[in-house]
PDB file of C-alpha atoms in Angstrom:
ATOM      1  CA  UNK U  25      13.317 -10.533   9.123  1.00 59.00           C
ATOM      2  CA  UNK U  26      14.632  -9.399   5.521  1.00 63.00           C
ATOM      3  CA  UNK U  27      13.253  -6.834   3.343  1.00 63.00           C
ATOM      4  CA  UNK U  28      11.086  -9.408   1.262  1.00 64.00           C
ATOM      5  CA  UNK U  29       7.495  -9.211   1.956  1.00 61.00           C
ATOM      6  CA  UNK U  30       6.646 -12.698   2.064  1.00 62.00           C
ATOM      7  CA  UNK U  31       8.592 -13.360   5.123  1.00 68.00           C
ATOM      8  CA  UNK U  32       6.851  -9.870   6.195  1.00 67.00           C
ATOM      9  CA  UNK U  33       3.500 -12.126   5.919  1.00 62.00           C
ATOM     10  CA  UNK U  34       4.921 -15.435   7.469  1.00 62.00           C
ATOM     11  CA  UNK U  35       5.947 -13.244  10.726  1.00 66.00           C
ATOM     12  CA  UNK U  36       2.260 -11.681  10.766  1.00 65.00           C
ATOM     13  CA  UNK U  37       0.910 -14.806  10.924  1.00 62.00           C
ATOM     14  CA  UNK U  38       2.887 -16.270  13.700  1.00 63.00           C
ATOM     15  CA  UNK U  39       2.327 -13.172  15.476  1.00 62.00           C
ATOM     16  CA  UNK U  40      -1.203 -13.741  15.461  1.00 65.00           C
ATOM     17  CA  UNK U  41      -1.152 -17.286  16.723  1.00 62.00           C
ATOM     18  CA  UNK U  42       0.682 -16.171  19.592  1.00 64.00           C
ATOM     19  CA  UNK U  43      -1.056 -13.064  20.478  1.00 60.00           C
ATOM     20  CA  UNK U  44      -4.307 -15.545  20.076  1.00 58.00           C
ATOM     21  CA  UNK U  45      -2.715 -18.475  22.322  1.00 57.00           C
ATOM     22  CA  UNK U  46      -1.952 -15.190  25.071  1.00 53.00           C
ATOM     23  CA  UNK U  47      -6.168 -14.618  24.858  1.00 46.00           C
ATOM     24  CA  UNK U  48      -7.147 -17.885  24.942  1.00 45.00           C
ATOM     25  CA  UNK U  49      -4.613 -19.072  27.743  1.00 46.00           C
ATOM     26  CA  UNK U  50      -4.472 -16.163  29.846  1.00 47.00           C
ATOM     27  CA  UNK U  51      -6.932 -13.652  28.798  1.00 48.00           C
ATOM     28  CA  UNK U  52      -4.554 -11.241  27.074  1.00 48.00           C
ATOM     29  CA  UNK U  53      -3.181 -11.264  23.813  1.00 48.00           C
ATOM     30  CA  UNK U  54       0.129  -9.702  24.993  1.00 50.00           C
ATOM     31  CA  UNK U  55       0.519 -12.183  27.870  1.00 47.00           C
ATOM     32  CA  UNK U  56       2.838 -15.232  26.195  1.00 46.00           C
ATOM     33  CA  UNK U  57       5.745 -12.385  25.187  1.00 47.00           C
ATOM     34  CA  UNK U  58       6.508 -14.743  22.901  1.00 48.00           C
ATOM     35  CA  UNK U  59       6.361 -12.392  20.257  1.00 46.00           C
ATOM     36  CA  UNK U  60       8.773 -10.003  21.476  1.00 47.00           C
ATOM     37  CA  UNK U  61      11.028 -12.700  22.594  1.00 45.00           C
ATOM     38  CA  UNK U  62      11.397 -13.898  18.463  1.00 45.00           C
ATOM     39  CA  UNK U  63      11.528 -10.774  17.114  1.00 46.00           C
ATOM     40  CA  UNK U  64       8.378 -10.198  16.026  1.00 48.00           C
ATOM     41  CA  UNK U  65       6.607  -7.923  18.373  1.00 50.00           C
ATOM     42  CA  UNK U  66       6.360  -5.120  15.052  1.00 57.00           C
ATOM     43  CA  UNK U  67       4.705  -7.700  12.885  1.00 58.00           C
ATOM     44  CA  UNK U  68       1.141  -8.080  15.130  1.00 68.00           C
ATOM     45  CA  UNK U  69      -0.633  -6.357  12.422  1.00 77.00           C
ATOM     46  CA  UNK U  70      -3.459  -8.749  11.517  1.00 77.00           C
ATOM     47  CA  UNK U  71      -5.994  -6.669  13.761  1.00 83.00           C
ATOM     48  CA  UNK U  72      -8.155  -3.838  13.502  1.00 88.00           C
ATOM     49  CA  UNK U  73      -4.994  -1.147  13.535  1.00 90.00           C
ATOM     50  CA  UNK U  74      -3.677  -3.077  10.529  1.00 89.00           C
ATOM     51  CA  UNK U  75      -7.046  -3.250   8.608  1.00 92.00           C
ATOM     52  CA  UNK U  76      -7.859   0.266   9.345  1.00 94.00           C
ATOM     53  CA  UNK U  77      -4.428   1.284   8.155  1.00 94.00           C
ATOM     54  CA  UNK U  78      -4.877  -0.792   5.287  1.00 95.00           C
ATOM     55  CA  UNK U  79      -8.344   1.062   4.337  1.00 95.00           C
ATOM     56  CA  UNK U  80      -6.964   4.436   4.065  1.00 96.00           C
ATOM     57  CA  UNK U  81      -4.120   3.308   2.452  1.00 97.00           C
ATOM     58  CA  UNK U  82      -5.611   1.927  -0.483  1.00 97.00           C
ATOM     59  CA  UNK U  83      -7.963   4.791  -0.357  1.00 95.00           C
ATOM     60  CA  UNK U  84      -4.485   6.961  -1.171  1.00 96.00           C
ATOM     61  CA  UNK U  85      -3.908   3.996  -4.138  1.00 97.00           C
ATOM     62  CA  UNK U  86      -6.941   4.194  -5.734  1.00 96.00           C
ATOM     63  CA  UNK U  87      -7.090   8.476  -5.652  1.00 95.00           C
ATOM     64  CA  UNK U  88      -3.340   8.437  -6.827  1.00 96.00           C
ATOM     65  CA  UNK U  89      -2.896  11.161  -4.614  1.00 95.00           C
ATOM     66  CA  UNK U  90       0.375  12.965  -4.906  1.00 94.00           C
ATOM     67  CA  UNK U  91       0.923  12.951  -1.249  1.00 93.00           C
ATOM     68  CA  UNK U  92       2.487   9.856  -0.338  1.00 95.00           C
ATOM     69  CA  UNK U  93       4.058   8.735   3.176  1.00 95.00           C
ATOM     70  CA  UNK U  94       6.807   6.386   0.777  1.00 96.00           C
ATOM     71  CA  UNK U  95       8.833   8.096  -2.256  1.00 95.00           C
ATOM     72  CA  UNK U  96       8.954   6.644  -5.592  1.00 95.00           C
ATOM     73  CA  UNK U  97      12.282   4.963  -6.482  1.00 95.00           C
ATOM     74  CA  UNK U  98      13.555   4.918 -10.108  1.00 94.00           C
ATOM     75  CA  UNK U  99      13.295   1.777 -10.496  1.00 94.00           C
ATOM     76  CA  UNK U 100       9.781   0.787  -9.798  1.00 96.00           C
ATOM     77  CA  UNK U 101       9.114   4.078 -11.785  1.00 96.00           C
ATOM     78  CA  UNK U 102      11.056   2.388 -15.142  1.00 94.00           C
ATOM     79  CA  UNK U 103       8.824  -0.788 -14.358  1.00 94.00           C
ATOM     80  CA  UNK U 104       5.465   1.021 -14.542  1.00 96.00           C
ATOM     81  CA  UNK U 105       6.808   2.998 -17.832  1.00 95.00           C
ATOM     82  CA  UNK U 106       7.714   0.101 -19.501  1.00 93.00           C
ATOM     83  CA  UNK U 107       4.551  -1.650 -18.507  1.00 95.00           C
ATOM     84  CA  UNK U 108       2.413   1.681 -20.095  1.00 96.00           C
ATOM     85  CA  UNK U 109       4.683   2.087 -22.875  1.00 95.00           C
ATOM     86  CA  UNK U 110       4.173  -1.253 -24.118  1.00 94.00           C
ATOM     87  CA  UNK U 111       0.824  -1.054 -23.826  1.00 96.00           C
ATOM     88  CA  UNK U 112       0.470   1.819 -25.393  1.00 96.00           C
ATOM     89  CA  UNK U 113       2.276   0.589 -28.205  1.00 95.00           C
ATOM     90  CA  UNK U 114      -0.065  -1.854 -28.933  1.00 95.00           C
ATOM     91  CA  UNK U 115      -3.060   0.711 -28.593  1.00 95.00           C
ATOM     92  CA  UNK U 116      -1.466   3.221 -30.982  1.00 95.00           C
ATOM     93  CA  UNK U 117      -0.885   0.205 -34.015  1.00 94.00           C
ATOM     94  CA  UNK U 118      -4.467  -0.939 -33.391  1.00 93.00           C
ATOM     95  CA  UNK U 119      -5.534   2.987 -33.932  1.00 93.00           C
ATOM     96  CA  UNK U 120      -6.053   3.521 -37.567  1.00 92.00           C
ATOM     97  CA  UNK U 121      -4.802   6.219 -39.400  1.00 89.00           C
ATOM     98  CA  UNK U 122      -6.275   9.929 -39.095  1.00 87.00           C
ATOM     99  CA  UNK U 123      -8.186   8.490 -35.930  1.00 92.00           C
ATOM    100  CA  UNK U 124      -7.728   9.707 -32.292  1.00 94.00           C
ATOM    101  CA  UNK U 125      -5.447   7.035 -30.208  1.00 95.00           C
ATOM    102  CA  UNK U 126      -8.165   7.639 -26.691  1.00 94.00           C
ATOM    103  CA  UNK U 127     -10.541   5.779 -29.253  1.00 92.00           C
ATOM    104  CA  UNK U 128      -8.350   2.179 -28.650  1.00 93.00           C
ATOM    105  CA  UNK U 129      -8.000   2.724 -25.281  1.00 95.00           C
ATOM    106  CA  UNK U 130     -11.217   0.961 -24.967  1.00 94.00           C
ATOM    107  CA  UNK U 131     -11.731  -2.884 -24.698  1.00 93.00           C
ATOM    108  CA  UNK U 132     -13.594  -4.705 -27.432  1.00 89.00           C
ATOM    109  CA  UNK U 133     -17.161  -6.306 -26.647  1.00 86.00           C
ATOM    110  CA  UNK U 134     -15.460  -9.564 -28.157  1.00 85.00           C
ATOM    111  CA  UNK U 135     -12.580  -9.260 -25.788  1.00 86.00           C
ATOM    112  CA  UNK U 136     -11.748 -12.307 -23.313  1.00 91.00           C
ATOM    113  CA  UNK U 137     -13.127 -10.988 -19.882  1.00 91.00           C
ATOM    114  CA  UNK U 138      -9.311 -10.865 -18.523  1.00 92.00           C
ATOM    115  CA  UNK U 139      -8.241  -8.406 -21.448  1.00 93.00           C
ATOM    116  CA  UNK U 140     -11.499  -6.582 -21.256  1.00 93.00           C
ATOM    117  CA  UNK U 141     -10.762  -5.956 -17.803  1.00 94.00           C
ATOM    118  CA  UNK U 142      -6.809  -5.034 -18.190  1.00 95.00           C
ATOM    119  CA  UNK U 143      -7.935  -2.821 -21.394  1.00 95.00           C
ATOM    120  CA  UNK U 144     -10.816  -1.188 -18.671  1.00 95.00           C
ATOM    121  CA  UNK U 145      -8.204  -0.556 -15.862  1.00 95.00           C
ATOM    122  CA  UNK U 146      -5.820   0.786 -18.259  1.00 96.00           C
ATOM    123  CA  UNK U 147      -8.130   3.118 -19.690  1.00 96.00           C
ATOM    124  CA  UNK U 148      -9.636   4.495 -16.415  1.00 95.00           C
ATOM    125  CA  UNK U 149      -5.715   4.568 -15.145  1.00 97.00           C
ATOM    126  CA  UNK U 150      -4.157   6.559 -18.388  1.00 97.00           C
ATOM    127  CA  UNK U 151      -6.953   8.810 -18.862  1.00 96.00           C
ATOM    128  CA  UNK U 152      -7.577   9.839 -14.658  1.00 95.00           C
ATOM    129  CA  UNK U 153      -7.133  13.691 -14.539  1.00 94.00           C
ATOM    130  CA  UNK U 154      -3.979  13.377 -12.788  1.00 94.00           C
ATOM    131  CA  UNK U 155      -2.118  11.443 -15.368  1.00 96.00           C
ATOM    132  CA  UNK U 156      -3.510  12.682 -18.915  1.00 96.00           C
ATOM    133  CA  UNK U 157      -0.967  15.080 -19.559  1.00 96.00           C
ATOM    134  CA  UNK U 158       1.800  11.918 -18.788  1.00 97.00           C
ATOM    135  CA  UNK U 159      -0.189   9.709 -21.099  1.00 97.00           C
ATOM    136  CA  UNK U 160       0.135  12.306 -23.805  1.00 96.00           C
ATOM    137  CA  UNK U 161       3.402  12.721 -23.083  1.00 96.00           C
ATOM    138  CA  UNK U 162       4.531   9.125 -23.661  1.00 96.00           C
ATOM    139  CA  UNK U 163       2.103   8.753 -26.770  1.00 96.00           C
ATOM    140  CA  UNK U 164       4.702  11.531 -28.036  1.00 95.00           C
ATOM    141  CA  UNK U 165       7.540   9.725 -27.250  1.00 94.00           C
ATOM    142  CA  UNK U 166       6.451   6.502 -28.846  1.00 95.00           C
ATOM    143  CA  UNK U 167       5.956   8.083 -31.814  1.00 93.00           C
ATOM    144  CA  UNK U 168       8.898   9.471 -31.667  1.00 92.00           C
ATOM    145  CA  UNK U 169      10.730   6.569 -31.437  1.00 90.00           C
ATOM    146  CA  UNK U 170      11.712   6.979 -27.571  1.00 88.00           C
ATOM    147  CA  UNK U 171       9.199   4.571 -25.645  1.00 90.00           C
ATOM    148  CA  UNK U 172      11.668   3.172 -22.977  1.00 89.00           C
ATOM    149  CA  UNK U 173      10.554  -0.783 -24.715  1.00 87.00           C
ATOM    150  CA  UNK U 174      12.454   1.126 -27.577  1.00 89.00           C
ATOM    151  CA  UNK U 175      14.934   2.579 -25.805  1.00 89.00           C
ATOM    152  CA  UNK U 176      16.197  -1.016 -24.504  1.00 87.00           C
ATOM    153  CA  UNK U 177      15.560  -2.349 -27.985  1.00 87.00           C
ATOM    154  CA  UNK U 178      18.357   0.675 -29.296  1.00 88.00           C
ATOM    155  CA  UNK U 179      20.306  -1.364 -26.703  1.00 87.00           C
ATOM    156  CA  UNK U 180      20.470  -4.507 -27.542  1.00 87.00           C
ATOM    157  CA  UNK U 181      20.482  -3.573 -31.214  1.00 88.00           C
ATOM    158  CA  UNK U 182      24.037  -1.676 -30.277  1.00 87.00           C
ATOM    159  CA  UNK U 183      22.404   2.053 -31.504  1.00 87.00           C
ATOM    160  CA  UNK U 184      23.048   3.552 -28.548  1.00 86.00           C
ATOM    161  CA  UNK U 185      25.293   2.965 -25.251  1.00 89.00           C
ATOM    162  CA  UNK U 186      24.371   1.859 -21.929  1.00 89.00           C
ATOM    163  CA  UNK U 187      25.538   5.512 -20.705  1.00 91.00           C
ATOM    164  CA  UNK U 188      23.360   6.976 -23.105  1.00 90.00           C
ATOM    165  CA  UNK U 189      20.409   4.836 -22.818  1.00 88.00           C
ATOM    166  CA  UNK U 190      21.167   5.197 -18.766  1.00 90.00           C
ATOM    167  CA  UNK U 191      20.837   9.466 -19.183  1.00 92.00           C
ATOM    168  CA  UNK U 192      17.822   9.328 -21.577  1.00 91.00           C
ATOM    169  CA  UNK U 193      16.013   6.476 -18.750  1.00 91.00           C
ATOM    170  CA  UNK U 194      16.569   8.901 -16.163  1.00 93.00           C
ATOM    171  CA  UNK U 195      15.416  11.658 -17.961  1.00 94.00           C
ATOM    172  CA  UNK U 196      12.271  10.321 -18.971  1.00 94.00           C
ATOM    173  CA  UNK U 197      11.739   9.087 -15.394  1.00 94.00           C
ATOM    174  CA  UNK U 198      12.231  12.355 -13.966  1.00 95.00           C
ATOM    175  CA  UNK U 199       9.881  14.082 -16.541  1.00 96.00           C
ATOM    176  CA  UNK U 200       7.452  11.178 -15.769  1.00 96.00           C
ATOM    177  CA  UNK U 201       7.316  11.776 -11.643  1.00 96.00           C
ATOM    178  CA  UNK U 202       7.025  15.576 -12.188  1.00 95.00           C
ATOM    179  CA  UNK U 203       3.710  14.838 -14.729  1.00 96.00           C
ATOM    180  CA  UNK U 204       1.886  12.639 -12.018  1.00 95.00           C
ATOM    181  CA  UNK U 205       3.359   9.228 -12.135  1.00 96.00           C
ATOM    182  CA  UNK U 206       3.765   9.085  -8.061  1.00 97.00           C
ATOM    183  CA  UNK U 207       3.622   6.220  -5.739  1.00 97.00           C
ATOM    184  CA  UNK U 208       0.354   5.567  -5.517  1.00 97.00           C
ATOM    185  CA  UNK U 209       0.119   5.592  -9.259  1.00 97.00           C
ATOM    186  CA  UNK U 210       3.001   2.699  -9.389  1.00 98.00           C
ATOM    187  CA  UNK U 211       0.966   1.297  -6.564  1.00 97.00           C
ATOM    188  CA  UNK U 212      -2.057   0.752  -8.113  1.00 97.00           C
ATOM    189  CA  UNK U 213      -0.456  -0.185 -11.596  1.00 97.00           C
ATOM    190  CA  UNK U 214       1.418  -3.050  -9.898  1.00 97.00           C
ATOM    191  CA  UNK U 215      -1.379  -4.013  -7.139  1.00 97.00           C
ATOM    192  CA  UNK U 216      -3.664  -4.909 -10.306  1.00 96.00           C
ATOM    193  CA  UNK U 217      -0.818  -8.303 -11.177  1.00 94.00           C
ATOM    194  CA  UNK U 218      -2.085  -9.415  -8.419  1.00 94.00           C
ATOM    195  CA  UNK U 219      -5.636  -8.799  -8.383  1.00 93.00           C
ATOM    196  CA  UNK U 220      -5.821  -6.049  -5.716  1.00 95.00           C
ATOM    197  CA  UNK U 221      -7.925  -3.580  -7.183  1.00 94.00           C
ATOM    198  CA  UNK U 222     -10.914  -0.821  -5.818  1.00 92.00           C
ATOM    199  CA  UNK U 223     -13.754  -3.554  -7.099  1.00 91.00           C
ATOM    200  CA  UNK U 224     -11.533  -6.013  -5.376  1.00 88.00           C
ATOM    201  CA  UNK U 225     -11.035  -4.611  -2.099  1.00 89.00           C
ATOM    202  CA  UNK U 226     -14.489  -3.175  -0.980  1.00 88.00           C
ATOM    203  CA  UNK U 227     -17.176  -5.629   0.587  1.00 83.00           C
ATOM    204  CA  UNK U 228     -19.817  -6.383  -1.401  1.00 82.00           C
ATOM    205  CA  UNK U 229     -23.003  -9.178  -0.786  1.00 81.00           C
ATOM    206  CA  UNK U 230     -20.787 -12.162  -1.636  1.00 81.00           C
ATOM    207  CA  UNK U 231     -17.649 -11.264  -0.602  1.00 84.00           C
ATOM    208  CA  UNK U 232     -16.087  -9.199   3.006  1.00 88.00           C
ATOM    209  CA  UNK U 233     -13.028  -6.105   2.182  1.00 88.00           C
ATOM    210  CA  UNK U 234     -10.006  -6.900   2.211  1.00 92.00           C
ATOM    211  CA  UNK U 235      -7.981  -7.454   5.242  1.00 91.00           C
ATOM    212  CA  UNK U 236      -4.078  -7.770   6.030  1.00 89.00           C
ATOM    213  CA  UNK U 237      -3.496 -11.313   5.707  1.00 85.00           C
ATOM    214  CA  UNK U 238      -4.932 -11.388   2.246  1.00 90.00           C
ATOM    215  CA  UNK U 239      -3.410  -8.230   1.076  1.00 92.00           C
ATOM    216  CA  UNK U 240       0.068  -9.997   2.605  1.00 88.00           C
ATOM    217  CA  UNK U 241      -0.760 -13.219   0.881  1.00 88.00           C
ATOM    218  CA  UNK U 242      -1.440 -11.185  -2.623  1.00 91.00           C
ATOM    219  CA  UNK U 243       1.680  -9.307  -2.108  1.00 90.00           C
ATOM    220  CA  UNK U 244       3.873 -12.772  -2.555  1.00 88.00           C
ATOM    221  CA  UNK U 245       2.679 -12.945  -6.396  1.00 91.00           C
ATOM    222  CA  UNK U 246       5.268  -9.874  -6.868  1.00 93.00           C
ATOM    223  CA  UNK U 247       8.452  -9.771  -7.743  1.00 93.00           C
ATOM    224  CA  UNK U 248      10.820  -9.205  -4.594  1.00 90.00           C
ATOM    225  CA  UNK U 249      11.738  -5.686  -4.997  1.00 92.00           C
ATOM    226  CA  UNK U 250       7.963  -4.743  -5.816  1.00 94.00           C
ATOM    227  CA  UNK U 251       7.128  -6.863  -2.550  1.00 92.00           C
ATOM    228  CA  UNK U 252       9.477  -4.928  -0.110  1.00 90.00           C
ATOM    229  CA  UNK U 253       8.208  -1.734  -1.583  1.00 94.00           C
ATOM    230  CA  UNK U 254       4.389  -2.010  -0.606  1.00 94.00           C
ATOM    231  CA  UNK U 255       4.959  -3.977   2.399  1.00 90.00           C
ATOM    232  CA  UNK U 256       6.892  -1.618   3.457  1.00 90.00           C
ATOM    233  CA  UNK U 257       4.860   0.878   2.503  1.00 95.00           C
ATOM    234  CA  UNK U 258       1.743  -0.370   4.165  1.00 93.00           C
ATOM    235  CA  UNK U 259       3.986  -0.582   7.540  1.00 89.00           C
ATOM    236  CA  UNK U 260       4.603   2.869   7.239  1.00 94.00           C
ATOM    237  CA  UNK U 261       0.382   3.512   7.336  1.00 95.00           C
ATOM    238  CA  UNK U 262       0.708   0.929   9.806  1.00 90.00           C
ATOM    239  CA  UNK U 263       2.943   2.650  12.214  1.00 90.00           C
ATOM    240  CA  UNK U 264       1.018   6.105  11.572  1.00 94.00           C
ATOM    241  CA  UNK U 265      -2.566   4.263  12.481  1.00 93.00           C
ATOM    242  CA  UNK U 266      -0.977   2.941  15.562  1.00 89.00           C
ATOM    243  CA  UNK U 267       0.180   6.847  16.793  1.00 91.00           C
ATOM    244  CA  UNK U 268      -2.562   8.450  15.932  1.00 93.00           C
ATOM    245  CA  UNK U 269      -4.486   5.584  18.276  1.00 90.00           C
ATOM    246  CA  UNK U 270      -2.220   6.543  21.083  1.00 85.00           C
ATOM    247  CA  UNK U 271      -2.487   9.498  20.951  1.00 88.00           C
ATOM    248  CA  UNK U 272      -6.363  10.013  20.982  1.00 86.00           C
ATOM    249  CA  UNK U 273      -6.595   7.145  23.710  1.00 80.00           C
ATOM    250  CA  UNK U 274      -7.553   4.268  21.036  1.00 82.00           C
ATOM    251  CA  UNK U 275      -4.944   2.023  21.530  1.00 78.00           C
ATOM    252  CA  UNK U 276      -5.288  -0.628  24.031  1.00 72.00           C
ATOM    253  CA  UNK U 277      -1.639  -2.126  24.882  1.00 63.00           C
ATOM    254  CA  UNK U 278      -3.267  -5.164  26.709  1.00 61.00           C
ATOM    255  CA  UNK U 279      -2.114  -6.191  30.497  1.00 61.00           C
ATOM    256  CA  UNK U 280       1.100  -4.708  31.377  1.00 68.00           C
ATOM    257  CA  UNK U 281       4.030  -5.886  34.117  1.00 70.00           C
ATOM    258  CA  UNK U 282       5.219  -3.023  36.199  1.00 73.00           C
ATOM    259  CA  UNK U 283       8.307  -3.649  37.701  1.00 77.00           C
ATOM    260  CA  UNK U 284      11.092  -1.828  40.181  1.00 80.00           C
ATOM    261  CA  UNK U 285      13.031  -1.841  43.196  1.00 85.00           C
ATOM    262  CA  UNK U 286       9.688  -0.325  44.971  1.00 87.00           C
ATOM    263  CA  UNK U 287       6.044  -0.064  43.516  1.00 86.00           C
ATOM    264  CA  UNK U 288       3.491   1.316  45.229  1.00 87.00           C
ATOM    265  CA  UNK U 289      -0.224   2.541  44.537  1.00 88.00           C
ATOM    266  CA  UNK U 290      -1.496   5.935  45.687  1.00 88.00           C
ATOM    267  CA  UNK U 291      -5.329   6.101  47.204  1.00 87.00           C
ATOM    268  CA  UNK U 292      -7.608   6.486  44.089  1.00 88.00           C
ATOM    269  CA  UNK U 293      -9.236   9.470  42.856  1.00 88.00           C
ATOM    270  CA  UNK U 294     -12.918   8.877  41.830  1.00 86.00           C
ATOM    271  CA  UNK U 295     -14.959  10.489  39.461  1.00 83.00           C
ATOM    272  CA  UNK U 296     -18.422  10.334  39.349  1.00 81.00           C
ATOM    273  CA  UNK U 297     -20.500  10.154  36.723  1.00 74.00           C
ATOM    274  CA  UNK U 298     -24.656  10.871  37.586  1.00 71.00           C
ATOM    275  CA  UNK U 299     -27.278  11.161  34.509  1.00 67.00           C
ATOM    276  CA  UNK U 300     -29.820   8.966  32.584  1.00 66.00           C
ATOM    277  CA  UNK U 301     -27.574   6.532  30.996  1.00 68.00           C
ATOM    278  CA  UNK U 302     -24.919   6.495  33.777  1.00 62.00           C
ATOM    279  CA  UNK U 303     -26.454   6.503  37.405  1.00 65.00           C
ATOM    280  CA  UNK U 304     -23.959   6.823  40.117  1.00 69.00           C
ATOM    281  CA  UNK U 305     -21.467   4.852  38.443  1.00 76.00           C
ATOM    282  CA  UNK U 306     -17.926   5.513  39.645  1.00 79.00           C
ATOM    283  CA  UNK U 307     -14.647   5.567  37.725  1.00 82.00           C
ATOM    284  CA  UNK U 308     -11.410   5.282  40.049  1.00 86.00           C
ATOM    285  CA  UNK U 309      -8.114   7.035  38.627  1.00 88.00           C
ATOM    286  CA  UNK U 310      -4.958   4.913  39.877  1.00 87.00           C
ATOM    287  CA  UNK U 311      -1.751   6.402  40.065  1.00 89.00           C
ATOM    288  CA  UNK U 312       1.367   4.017  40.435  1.00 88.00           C
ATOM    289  CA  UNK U 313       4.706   5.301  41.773  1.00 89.00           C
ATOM    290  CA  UNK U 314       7.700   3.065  40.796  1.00 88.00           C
ATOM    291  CA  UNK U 315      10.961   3.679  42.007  1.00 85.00           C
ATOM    292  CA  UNK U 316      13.208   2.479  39.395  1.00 73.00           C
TER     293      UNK U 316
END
């Protein structure tokens, strides 16, 4: 399995046939092994780990918290810049002269409900707390001539070199990460091409959250690079969900084949358990010596 997410999703989803053919066949999910025996063992994540790490890590999206379990690469940070910078472009001709620029942030009434809601997101997204002063930051360098739209435009128009333009893009890449624009905030920029956003994802009376395969499926409307890097990062919350349930005794690893030159089982230890909800019940403690 490459680094594109689509094949990410494919794998999932034979995964989960198999781990459901185990249950139905043999009462076990893990019982066919034919998962492990392709290669796809790691990519059972259509179940409640995978939704659960899926939950909190669109909960991360959505805040735009600075923490983040992935680090932004340069590149996905030039794609969200020249996605704001262009839009902010248009906002700052449509802002008449003397008035404030936050005014045109807003959608029109008359708007088409697919701009009025790219207009809305945009607004909540450039005006959050955490990325005002990076808004007013790159309002500055439009009018100044240095949007990164206008930077490639200086390019193509022969002004400047592609060393120079290079510098000045990492520059204002660099100044952008250090004024909030973090993964989560490229996240949820990019997340919203594909219709992934907070409305989007929580249940509501006509419609259940959003789960794995349809976050997957959502992720293939992305370009390739922007694919591997949310896939990706949602194994990451995968593989973190999937500790944390081992560790606190949540993770159930199905029926599992001991095997060695000599196995044996020790008498049992019982514990007893005597109260209103539990009387005299019994639970026996096992302990298997293997002799590899």
């Amino acid at each position: 399995i490459s680094d594109v997410g689509g094949e990410k999703r494919f794998a999932a989803a034979v995964a989960k046939r198999l781990a459901l053919m185990g249950a139905l066949t043999q009462g076990d999910r893990r019982s066919t092994g034919q998962s492990s025996s392709l290669g796809l063992g790691n990519f059972d994540m259509d179940n409640k780990f995978g939704n659960k790490a899926l939950r909190d890590m669109l909960g991360e999206v959505w805040k735009m918290n600075a923490r983040s379990l992935s680090e932004i690469e340069n590149r996905h940070a030039s794609g969200a810049l020249e996605i704001i910078d262009k839009h902010l472009s248009v906002v700052l001709d449509d802002t008449p002269a003397g008035a404030d620029w936050r005014t045109s942030l807003a959608p029109y009434d008359d708007d088409r409900e697919t701009i009025h809601s790219y207009y809305s997101m945009m607004q909540s997204f450039l005006t959050s707390s955490r990325l005002i002063r990076f808004t007013e930051k790159r309002v500055e360098a439009i009018k100044n001539g240095k949007g990164l739209h206008q930077l490639m435009q200086s390019l193509e128009d022969g002004d400047c070199t592609q060393e120079e333009c290079l510098t000045q893009l990492n520059e204002q890449v660099e100044e952008s990460k250090s004024l909030g624009l973090n993964f989560n905030a490229v996240a949820r920029l990019f997340l919203y091409d594909v219709g992934v956003t907070q409305e989007s994802s929580c249940a509501s009376k006509s419609r259940p959250p959003i789960n794995v395969a349809k976050f997957l499926n959502r992720c293939l409307g992305l370009p390739l690079s922007r694919q591997a890097m949310l896939t990706n990062h949602f194994l990451k919350w995968l593989e973190k969900e999937i500790k944390d349930a081992k560790r606190t005794g949540r993770y159930d690893i199905g029926i599992k084949t001991l095997s060695g030159n000599e196995v044996s089982i020790e008498k049992p230890r019982a514990f007893c358990f005597r109260g209103l909800d539990a009387k005299d019940d019994r639970v026996l403690l096992y302990s298997v010596n293997i002799d590899r």
